Coordinates of C-alpha atoms and ligand atoms in Angstrom, one line a residue:
Chain A
M197 CA 0.0 0.0 0.0
S198 CA 1.4 3.4 -0.9
H199 CA 1.3 5.9 1.8
Q200 CA -0.8 8.3 -0.4
Q201 CA -3.7 5.9 0.1
V202 CA -3.4 5.8 3.9
E203 CA -5.6 8.3 5.9
S204 CA -3.5 10.9 7.6
L205 CA -3.2 11.4 11.3
D206 CA -5.0 14.0 13.4
V207 CA -1.8 15.4 14.7
D208 CA -3.4 18.1 16.9
R209 CA -5.3 15.4 18.8
I210 CA -2.2 13.3 19.1
R211 CA -0.1 16.2 20.4
A212 CA -2.5 16.9 23.2
A213 CA -1.3 13.7 24.8
Y214 CA 2.3 14.9 25.0
P215 CA 2.6 17.9 27.4
I216 CA 6.4 17.8 26.9
L217 CA 5.8 19.1 23.3
E218 CA 4.5 22.4 24.8
R219 CA 7.8 23.2 26.4
E220 CA 9.5 26.4 25.3
F221 CA 13.1 27.4 25.3
S222 CA 14.0 31.1 25.1
G223 CA 10.5 31.8 23.8
S224 CA 10.5 29.2 21.1
Q225 CA 8.4 26.1 21.3
L226 CA 10.2 22.8 21.2
V227 CA 10.6 21.1 17.9
Y228 CA 11.5 17.6 18.7
L229 CA 13.2 15.8 15.8
D230 CA 15.3 13.3 17.7
N231 CA 12.8 10.4 17.8
A232 CA 15.2 7.8 16.5
A233 CA 17.1 8.3 19.8
T234 CA 14.0 8.2 21.9
T235 CA 10.3 9.0 21.4
H236 CA 8.1 10.9 23.9
T237 CA 5.7 9.1 26.1
P238 CA 2.0 9.9 25.7
D239 CA -0.4 10.3 28.7
P240 CA -2.0 6.9 28.4
V241 CA 1.4 5.2 28.8
V242 CA 2.4 7.5 31.7
D243 CA -1.1 6.9 33.3
A244 CA -0.8 3.1 32.9
M245 CA 2.5 3.1 34.7
S246 CA 1.3 5.5 37.4
D247 CA -1.8 3.4 37.9
Y248 CA 0.5 0.4 38.5
Y249 CA 2.5 2.2 41.1
R250 CA -0.6 3.7 42.8
Q251 CA -2.8 0.7 42.7
Y252 CA -1.1 -2.7 42.3
N253 CA 2.7 -2.3 42.8
S254 CA 4.1 -5.6 43.9
N255 CA 6.7 -8.1 43.1
V256 CA 5.7 -10.8 40.5
H257 CA 5.6 -14.5 40.7
R258 CA 6.3 -14.6 44.4
G259 CA 3.4 -13.5 46.5
I260 CA 0.1 -15.2 47.2
H261 CA -1.5 -11.9 48.1
H262 CA -3.9 -9.8 45.9
L263 CA -1.4 -7.2 44.7
S264 CA 1.2 -9.8 43.7
Q265 CA -1.5 -11.6 41.7
E266 CA -2.6 -8.5 39.9
A267 CA 1.0 -7.5 39.2
S268 CA 1.9 -11.0 38.0
I269 CA -1.0 -11.2 35.7
A270 CA -0.4 -7.7 34.2
Y271 CA 3.3 -8.6 33.7
E272 CA 2.6 -11.9 32.0
E273 CA -0.2 -10.4 29.9
A274 CA 2.2 -7.7 28.7
H275 CA 4.2 -10.5 27.1
D276 CA 1.0 -11.8 25.3
R277 CA 0.2 -8.3 24.1
V278 CA 3.7 -7.8 22.6
A279 CA 3.7 -11.3 21.1
D280 CA 0.5 -10.5 19.4
F281 CA 1.8 -7.1 18.2
I282 CA 4.8 -8.6 16.4
G283 CA 3.2 -11.8 15.2
A284 CA 5.1 -14.1 17.7
D285 CA 3.6 -17.4 18.6
G286 CA 2.8 -16.7 22.3
R287 CA 4.5 -15.2 25.3
E288 CA 7.1 -18.0 25.4
E289 CA 8.8 -16.3 22.5
V290 CA 8.9 -12.8 24.0
I291 CA 11.7 -12.1 26.5
F292 CA 11.7 -8.8 28.3
T293 CA 15.1 -7.2 28.6
K294 CA 16.4 -3.7 29.4
N295 CA 16.6 -2.5 25.8
T296 CA 17.7 -3.6 22.3
T297 CA 21.3 -3.7 23.3
E298 CA 20.7 -6.1 26.2
S299 CA 18.6 -8.3 23.9
E300 CA 21.5 -8.4 21.5
N301 CA 23.9 -9.3 24.3
L302 CA 21.6 -11.9 25.7
L303 CA 21.6 -13.7 22.3
A304 CA 25.3 -13.2 21.8
Y305 CA 26.2 -14.6 25.3
A306 CA 23.6 -17.3 25.6
W307 CA 23.8 -18.6 22.1
G308 CA 26.9 -17.1 20.5
L309 CA 29.5 -18.0 23.3
A310 CA 28.1 -21.5 23.4
E311 CA 27.8 -22.2 19.7
L312 CA 30.5 -20.2 17.9
G313 CA 34.0 -21.4 17.3
P314 CA 36.9 -21.1 14.9
G315 CA 35.8 -21.4 11.3
D316 CA 32.3 -20.1 12.0
E317 CA 31.2 -16.8 10.5
V318 CA 29.0 -14.1 11.8
V319 CA 27.7 -11.9 8.9
L320 CA 26.9 -8.3 9.7
T321 CA 26.3 -5.3 7.5
E322 CA 28.3 -2.1 7.2
M323 CA 25.3 -0.2 8.6
E324 CA 24.9 -2.1 11.9
H325 CA 24.5 -0.1 15.1
H326 CA 27.2 -0.6 17.7
A327 CA 24.7 -2.6 19.7
S328 CA 25.1 -5.5 17.4
L329 CA 28.4 -4.6 15.7
V330 CA 30.5 -4.3 18.9
T331 CA 28.7 -7.3 20.5
W332 CA 29.4 -9.7 17.7
Q333 CA 32.8 -8.4 17.2
Q334 CA 33.8 -9.1 20.8
I335 CA 32.0 -12.5 20.9
A336 CA 33.9 -13.4 17.7
H337 CA 37.2 -12.4 19.4
R338 CA 36.4 -14.6 22.3
T339 CA 35.3 -17.6 20.3
G340 CA 37.6 -17.4 17.3
A341 CA 34.7 -16.9 14.9
D342 CA 35.1 -14.5 11.9
V343 CA 33.1 -11.4 11.3
K344 CA 32.1 -10.4 7.8
Y345 CA 30.3 -7.2 6.7
I346 CA 27.8 -7.0 3.8
A347 CA 28.8 -3.8 1.9
I348 CA 26.5 -0.9 1.2
D349 CA 26.2 0.6 -2.2
D350 CA 26.5 4.3 -3.1
D351 CA 22.8 4.9 -2.3
G352 CA 23.1 3.4 1.1
R353 CA 21.4 0.1 0.3
L354 CA 22.8 -3.3 1.0
D355 CA 24.7 -4.8 -1.9
M356 CA 22.6 -8.0 -2.2
D357 CA 25.2 -9.7 -4.6
H358 CA 27.7 -9.2 -1.8
A359 CA 25.2 -10.6 0.7
H360 CA 25.1 -13.8 -1.4
E361 CA 28.9 -13.9 -1.4
C362 CA 29.2 -13.3 2.3
I363 CA 26.6 -15.8 3.5
T364 CA 28.1 -19.3 3.1
D365 CA 27.7 -22.7 4.6
D366 CA 30.2 -21.5 7.3
T367 CA 27.9 -18.8 8.4
A368 CA 26.4 -19.4 11.8
I369 CA 24.3 -16.3 12.1
V370 CA 23.4 -13.2 10.0
S371 CA 22.8 -10.1 12.1
V372 CA 21.1 -7.2 10.2
V373 CA 19.4 -4.0 11.1
H374 CA 15.9 -3.8 9.9
V375 CA 15.7 0.0 9.4
S376 CA 19.1 1.8 9.6
N377 CA 19.2 4.5 12.3
T378 CA 21.7 6.5 10.2
L379 CA 20.7 5.9 6.6
G380 CA 17.0 5.3 7.0
T381 CA 17.4 2.3 4.7
V382 CA 14.7 -0.4 5.1
N383 CA 16.6 -3.6 4.5
P384 CA 15.1 -6.7 2.8
V385 CA 15.2 -8.8 5.9
A386 CA 12.9 -11.5 4.7
E387 CA 15.1 -12.0 1.7
L388 CA 18.2 -12.1 3.9
A389 CA 16.4 -14.6 6.2
D390 CA 15.9 -16.9 3.2
I391 CA 19.5 -16.6 2.2
A392 CA 20.6 -17.4 5.7
H393 CA 18.3 -20.3 6.1
D394 CA 19.4 -21.8 2.7
H395 CA 22.8 -22.0 4.4
D396 CA 21.4 -23.4 7.7
A397 CA 22.4 -20.1 9.4
Y398 CA 20.2 -18.2 11.8
I399 CA 19.2 -14.6 11.4
F400 CA 19.0 -11.9 14.1
V401 CA 17.2 -8.7 13.1
D402 CA 17.8 -5.4 15.0
G403 CA 14.3 -3.9 14.9
A404 CA 15.0 -0.9 17.1
Q405 CA 13.9 1.5 14.4
A406 CA 11.4 -0.8 12.7
V407 CA 8.9 -1.9 15.3
P408 CA 8.2 1.7 16.4
T409 CA 7.5 2.9 12.8
R410 CA 5.8 0.1 10.7
P411 CA 3.9 -3.1 10.9
V412 CA 6.3 -5.9 11.8
D413 CA 5.5 -9.6 11.6
V414 CA 8.4 -11.7 12.8
Q415 CA 7.0 -14.9 11.3
A416 CA 6.4 -13.3 7.9
I417 CA 10.1 -12.2 8.0
D418 CA 11.0 -15.7 9.3
A419 CA 13.4 -14.1 11.7
D420 CA 14.9 -16.5 14.2
F421 CA 15.6 -13.6 16.6
Y422 CA 14.4 -10.1 16.7
A423 CA 15.0 -7.2 19.1
F424 CA 13.6 -3.7 19.9
S425 CA 13.3 -1.1 22.7
G426 CA 10.2 0.3 24.4
H427 CA 11.5 3.8 24.6
K428 CA 11.6 4.3 20.8
M429 CA 8.0 3.4 20.4
A430 CA 6.1 5.7 22.7
G431 CA 6.9 3.4 25.6
P432 CA 9.1 3.8 28.7
T433 CA 12.8 3.4 29.1
G434 CA 14.2 0.3 30.9
I435 CA 12.4 -2.3 28.8
G436 CA 13.2 -4.0 25.6
V437 CA 12.3 -7.2 23.9
L438 CA 14.1 -10.2 22.5
Y439 CA 11.9 -12.4 20.3
G440 CA 13.2 -15.9 19.5
K441 CA 11.7 -18.9 17.9
R442 CA 10.5 -21.2 20.7
H443 CA 12.6 -24.2 19.8
L444 CA 15.7 -22.1 19.6
L445 CA 15.1 -20.4 23.0
E446 CA 14.3 -23.8 24.5
A447 CA 17.7 -25.1 23.4
M448 CA 19.6 -22.1 24.7
Q449 CA 21.1 -22.0 28.2
P450 CA 20.2 -19.0 30.4
Y451 CA 22.4 -15.9 30.2
L452 CA 21.8 -14.5 33.7
Y453 CA 21.1 -16.6 36.7
G454 CA 19.2 -16.0 39.9
G455 CA 15.7 -16.0 41.3
G456 CA 12.6 -16.2 39.2
M457 CA 14.3 -18.1 36.4
I458 CA 14.7 -21.4 38.2
E459 CA 12.4 -24.4 38.5
K460 CA 14.2 -26.4 41.2
V461 CA 17.3 -25.6 43.1
T462 CA 19.5 -27.9 45.3
F463 CA 22.9 -27.2 46.8
E464 CA 24.3 -29.2 43.9
D465 CA 22.4 -28.0 40.8
S466 CA 19.4 -26.2 39.4
T467 CA 16.9 -26.5 36.6
W468 CA 15.3 -23.7 34.7
A469 CA 11.8 -22.2 34.6
E470 CA 9.8 -22.4 31.4
L471 CA 10.0 -19.8 28.7
P472 CA 10.2 -16.9 28.7
W473 CA 11.0 -16.7 32.5
K474 CA 14.1 -18.7 32.0
F475 CA 15.7 -15.6 30.5
E476 CA 14.2 -13.1 33.0
P477 CA 16.0 -13.5 36.3
G478 CA 15.4 -11.2 39.3
T479 CA 12.7 -8.7 39.7
P480 CA 11.8 -7.6 36.2
P481 CA 10.8 -4.2 34.9
I482 CA 7.1 -4.5 35.9
A483 CA 5.9 -0.9 35.6
E484 CA 7.8 -0.7 32.3
A485 CA 6.1 -3.9 31.0
V486 CA 2.8 -2.3 31.9
G487 CA 3.9 0.8 30.1
L488 CA 5.1 -1.1 27.0
E489 CA 1.7 -2.8 26.8
A490 CA 0.0 0.6 26.9
A491 CA 2.3 1.8 24.2
V492 CA 1.4 -1.1 22.0
D493 CA -2.3 -0.4 22.6
Y494 CA -1.7 3.3 21.8
L495 CA 0.1 2.6 18.6
E496 CA -2.4 0.0 17.4
E497 CA -5.2 2.4 18.0
I498 CA -3.5 4.8 15.7
G499 CA -2.7 1.9 13.3
M500 CA 0.9 1.0 12.3
E501 CA 0.2 1.6 8.6
R502 CA -0.8 5.2 9.4
V503 CA 2.2 5.7 11.7
Q504 CA 4.4 4.5 8.9
A505 CA 2.7 6.7 6.2
H506 CA 2.9 9.8 8.5
E507 CA 6.6 9.3 9.0
E508 CA 7.4 8.6 5.4
R509 CA 5.5 11.7 4.3
L510 CA 7.5 13.9 6.7
A511 CA 10.8 12.3 5.8
E512 CA 10.0 12.7 2.1
Y513 CA 9.1 16.4 2.7
A514 CA 12.3 16.9 4.7
Y515 CA 14.4 15.1 2.1
E516 CA 13.0 17.2 -0.7
Q517 CA 13.7 20.5 1.2
L518 CA 17.2 19.5 2.1
A519 CA 18.0 18.0 -1.3
A520 CA 17.1 21.3 -2.9
E521 CA 20.0 22.9 -1.1
D522 CA 23.4 22.7 -2.9
D523 CA 25.4 22.7 0.3
V524 CA 23.6 19.8 2.0
D525 CA 24.7 16.2 1.7
I526 CA 22.1 13.7 2.5
Y527 CA 22.9 10.0 3.3
G528 CA 20.9 7.0 2.5
P529 CA 18.4 6.1 -0.3
E530 CA 16.0 8.6 -1.9
P531 CA 12.4 8.6 -0.5
G532 CA 10.6 5.5 -1.4
P533 CA 9.4 2.2 0.0
D534 CA 12.8 1.3 1.3
R535 CA 13.4 4.5 3.3
G536 CA 12.1 5.0 6.8
G537 CA 11.3 8.2 8.6
L538 CA 14.6 9.8 9.3
V539 CA 17.1 11.9 7.4
S540 CA 20.8 12.2 8.1
F541 CA 22.8 15.0 6.5
N542 CA 25.6 17.4 6.7
L543 CA 25.7 21.1 5.9
E544 CA 29.0 21.5 4.1
S545 CA 30.3 24.6 5.9
V546 CA 29.1 23.7 9.4
H547 CA 30.2 20.8 11.6
A548 CA 27.3 18.6 12.7
H549 CA 27.8 19.5 16.3
D550 CA 27.9 23.2 15.6
L551 CA 24.7 22.7 13.6
A552 CA 23.0 20.9 16.4
S553 CA 24.0 23.6 18.9
I554 CA 22.7 26.3 16.7
M555 CA 19.5 24.4 16.1
N556 CA 19.2 24.0 19.8
D557 CA 19.1 27.8 20.1
H558 CA 16.0 27.7 17.9
A559 CA 14.6 24.9 20.2
V560 CA 15.0 22.4 17.4
A561 CA 16.2 19.2 18.8
I562 CA 18.2 17.0 16.4
R563 CA 20.9 14.5 16.9
A564 CA 24.5 15.1 15.8
G565 CA 27.3 12.6 16.0
D566 CA 28.0 9.2 14.7
H567 CA 24.6 7.8 15.9
C568 CA 26.4 4.7 17.2
T569 CA 27.5 3.8 13.7
Q570 CA 31.2 4.8 13.6
P571 CA 32.4 2.4 11.0
L572 CA 29.6 3.5 8.7
H573 CA 30.6 7.1 9.2
D574 CA 34.2 6.2 8.3
K575 CA 32.9 4.6 5.2
L576 CA 30.8 7.7 4.4
G577 CA 34.0 9.7 4.9
V578 CA 32.6 12.0 7.7
A579 CA 33.2 12.1 11.4
A580 CA 29.7 13.0 12.2
S581 CA 26.3 13.8 10.7
A582 CA 23.2 15.6 11.7
R583 CA 19.9 13.6 11.9
A584 CA 16.3 14.6 12.0
S585 CA 13.9 11.8 12.8
F586 CA 10.1 11.9 13.0
Y587 CA 7.3 10.4 15.0
V588 CA 3.5 10.5 15.1
Y589 CA 3.4 14.0 16.7
N590 CA 5.6 15.8 14.2
T591 CA 4.3 18.2 11.5
R592 CA 5.3 19.7 8.2
E593 CA 5.6 23.1 10.0
E594 CA 8.3 21.5 12.2
V595 CA 10.2 20.4 9.1
D596 CA 10.0 24.0 7.9
K597 CA 11.4 25.2 11.2
L598 CA 14.3 22.7 10.8
V599 CA 15.0 24.1 7.4
D600 CA 14.9 27.7 8.7
A601 CA 17.3 26.8 11.5
I602 CA 19.7 25.3 9.0
D603 CA 19.5 28.5 7.1
S604 CA 20.4 30.6 10.1
A605 CA 23.4 28.3 10.8
R606 CA 24.5 28.7 7.2
Q607 CA 24.3 32.5 7.5
L608 CA 26.1 32.5 10.8
F609 CA 29.0 30.6 9.3
A610 CA 29.0 32.3 5.9
Chain B
M198 CA 14.1 34.0 17.8
G199 CA 17.6 34.9 18.7
L200 CA 20.3 35.6 16.1
G201 CA 21.9 32.3 16.7
S202 CA 23.9 30.8 19.4
D203 CA 25.5 32.7 22.2
M204 CA 28.2 30.1 21.8
Y205 CA 28.9 31.4 18.4
R206 CA 29.8 35.0 19.0
Q207 CA 31.9 36.8 16.5
Q208 CA 35.2 36.0 18.1
I209 CA 34.7 32.3 17.9
L210 CA 33.5 32.4 14.3
D211 CA 36.4 34.7 13.4
H212 CA 38.9 32.3 14.8
Y213 CA 37.2 29.3 13.2
K214 CA 37.0 30.9 9.8
S215 CA 40.5 32.5 9.9
P216 CA 42.5 30.3 12.2
R217 CA 45.7 31.9 13.7
N218 CA 49.0 30.0 13.6
Y219 CA 47.5 27.2 11.6
G220 CA 50.0 24.6 10.4
E221 CA 53.1 23.0 11.9
L222 CA 56.3 24.6 13.4
E223 CA 59.6 23.8 11.7
D224 CA 61.5 23.2 15.0
P225 CA 59.0 22.5 17.7
T226 CA 60.3 21.6 21.2
F227 CA 57.3 19.2 21.5
T228 CA 54.4 18.1 19.4
H229 CA 51.3 16.2 20.5
I230 CA 48.0 15.1 19.0
G231 CA 44.6 14.4 20.4
E232 CA 41.0 13.8 19.5
N233 CA 37.5 14.1 20.9
P234 CA 35.9 10.9 19.8
M235 CA 32.4 12.1 20.4
C236 CA 32.7 14.9 17.8
G237 CA 35.5 13.5 15.7
D238 CA 37.6 16.6 16.5
E239 CA 41.3 16.2 15.9
I240 CA 44.0 18.6 17.0
R241 CA 47.8 18.7 16.7
M242 CA 49.7 21.2 18.8
D243 CA 53.3 22.2 18.1
V244 CA 55.1 24.2 20.8
R245 CA 58.5 25.8 20.8
L246 CA 60.1 26.7 24.1
D247 CA 62.8 29.2 25.0
G248 CA 64.0 27.8 28.3
Q249 CA 60.8 27.3 30.3
E250 CA 58.9 30.0 28.4
I251 CA 56.6 29.2 25.5
E252 CA 57.9 31.1 22.4
Q253 CA 55.6 29.9 19.6
V254 CA 52.6 27.7 19.2
A255 CA 50.9 26.3 16.1
F256 CA 48.0 24.0 15.6
S257 CA 46.4 21.9 12.9
G258 CA 43.4 19.8 12.8
D259 CA 39.8 19.4 11.9
G260 CA 36.6 19.5 13.7
C261 CA 33.8 21.7 15.1
A262 CA 34.0 25.4 15.4
I263 CA 34.4 25.3 19.2
S264 CA 37.4 23.0 19.1
Q265 CA 39.1 24.7 16.3
A266 CA 38.5 28.2 17.6
A267 CA 39.7 27.3 21.0
A268 CA 42.9 25.9 19.5
S269 CA 43.4 29.0 17.4
M270 CA 43.0 31.3 20.4
L271 CA 45.3 29.2 22.5
T272 CA 48.1 29.6 20.0
T273 CA 47.9 33.4 20.5
E274 CA 47.4 33.2 24.3
L275 CA 50.2 30.8 25.2
P276 CA 53.3 32.6 23.9
G277 CA 55.0 34.5 26.8
T278 CA 53.6 32.1 29.4
T279 CA 55.6 29.3 31.0
V280 CA 55.1 25.5 30.8
D281 CA 54.1 25.6 34.5
E282 CA 51.4 28.1 33.7
L283 CA 50.2 26.0 30.8
L284 CA 49.9 23.0 33.1
E285 CA 47.9 25.0 35.6
M286 CA 45.3 26.0 33.1
D287 CA 41.8 24.4 33.6
R288 CA 38.5 24.5 31.9
D289 CA 37.5 27.8 33.5
D290 CA 40.5 29.4 31.9
I291 CA 39.4 28.1 28.5
V292 CA 35.9 29.3 29.0
D293 CA 37.2 32.7 30.0
M294 CA 39.4 32.8 26.9
L295 CA 36.5 31.9 24.7
G296 CA 34.4 34.5 26.4
V297 CA 31.1 32.6 26.0
E298 CA 29.1 30.1 28.0
I299 CA 29.9 26.6 26.7
S300 CA 27.1 24.1 27.1
P301 CA 27.9 21.0 29.1
M302 CA 27.7 18.8 26.1
R303 CA 30.3 20.8 24.2
I304 CA 32.9 21.4 26.9
K305 CA 35.0 18.6 25.6
C306 CA 35.3 20.3 22.3
A307 CA 36.5 23.5 24.1
V308 CA 39.2 21.9 26.2
L309 CA 40.7 19.6 23.6
A310 CA 43.5 21.9 22.5
E311 CA 44.4 22.8 26.0
K312 CA 44.6 19.1 27.0
V313 CA 46.7 18.3 24.0
A314 CA 49.1 21.0 24.8
Q315 CA 49.3 20.0 28.4
D316 CA 49.8 16.3 27.7
G317 CA 52.5 17.3 25.2
A318 CA 54.2 19.3 27.9
K319 CA 54.0 16.5 30.4
M320 CA 55.5 14.1 27.9
Y321 CA 58.3 16.5 27.2
R322 CA 59.0 16.5 30.9
G323 CA 58.9 12.8 31.0
D324 CA 55.8 12.7 33.3
L325 CA 53.5 11.0 30.8
D326 CA 53.7 8.4 28.1
K327 CA 50.7 8.7 25.9
E328 CA 50.5 8.5 22.1
K329 CA 47.3 10.4 21.8
T330 CA 45.2 12.5 24.1
T331 CA 41.5 11.9 24.1
T332 CA 38.8 13.8 25.9
E333 CA 37.2 10.5 26.9
D334 CA 39.9 10.0 29.5
D335 CA 38.3 12.2 32.2
Ligands
PLP844 C1 19.2 0.4 15.0 C2 19.4 0.5 16.4 N1 19.8 -0.6 17.1 C3 20.0 -0.6 18.4 C4 19.8 0.6 19.2 C5 20.1 0.5 20.6 O1 18.9 0.7 21.3 P1 18.9 0.8 22.9 O2 19.8 2.0 23.2 O3 17.5 1.0 23.3 O4 19.5 -0.5 23.4 C6 19.4 1.7 18.5 C7 19.1 3.0 19.2 O5 20.0 3.8 19.6 C8 19.2 1.7 17.1 O6 18.8 2.8 16.5

């Protein structure tokens, strides 16, 4: 479905649920365009968490009392809700973690350390976030496995011929970002999953920028593992998800040990609780799980197709405005079905950090830096870039303010 | 809306656009390099001494306006001072020199050149062994 056909959002109504967007700095209203870093949290999500603390705060899976029962049920049901949202086959396949990074580490430690060895290959892409790049790199160092990177082409898309070359019968796992947080590229993850599976390799997909912004169905992708964070999808910080196919998670040993993840313990040995609790030791992020569930409800009420269309429209508009300027370099593919809702760029005469500081004086919040993709920036030949990223509450007028702020930076440095 | 950042007053922009003492000295007493990984700023400082007094300073590098302007200003400030005085400088001195408020997120950019010069001086005195200064160290 092209986004032209999708009904647009009632942004005024949406914005009313985000008091933070009313903030002013030196008389200018906040223009928040740093959503790829973290999104804001709407009232229904804050309310759900506050309701938990006010009404049924308790530890889970321990108490016989009313509050513990209520908290336990809410915590467990949050897994069901998330499973349903991403097309997983039940709560057993949904592990709550701290964030995408921890999900990635859970997989790398629990599966990677046990399974990888010399001669095995881990295939990444040049656009991986440090969350997966650094993690696999270090696990490879420890296990003697090799790391390979699928190259990107000049437009910031994966070179699929190179993908076919990189993924071989020695490949143990392919780790690929679904939507690049720097280039905005939407990668063909289902195709990559097919290639991986043809070689009996697994595929892990970093969905930190995908789940917040588009419908995602892990079974349609045929991902073996998939990760994302609550705080980038209108949910709270402190909670993330690792999805894994049930039989794979069952075969994996725990990564962290302690209470809550065991079945039976003696002085000599222990056995593990069933999925997903086997991977959730200690007191979990209960309020955050309640908040994540509320965020899923919130996003589904808007409709993920509409969220995606809204973002794509704004990104396309921003791209066009910026592309019209001779002194702006934009990274990543042109607007289209394989570009998500963010635009990274550089203004030739102004360092990205200076640009972000000047924008900040206009109350325009953007990100500047390497966006946790240093090797990719090396490849692009720049130390840093500026990035504007959009969410459900952003407007075309805000894109105009971005462009105006760029213009004042240009004048200041002229 | 303001006319742009307080951080980007004329003096800073001037030093950024027309850096003073940019380049390398022919006969430096010591030379040191450093970087600010967060911004990708890179600075090389060349210092020539006459006894304990700093005679001439040059810098080269690449990076944001704050880091490059601070380096440029430092090359004009340091001559005539002593190595001890250089080593006693702290971030307040740099902020005073720049003459503007530096936001907390950008302070590392501002102090890079100073730290590079200081580490160079310490290495010259044999008090430090470090290939490259980075602002992530503190
Ligand atoms: C593509 C991608 N992967 C991973 C992460 C890490 O997410 P978190 O910081 O929530 O662990 C991010 C966000 O910064 C991201 O954009």
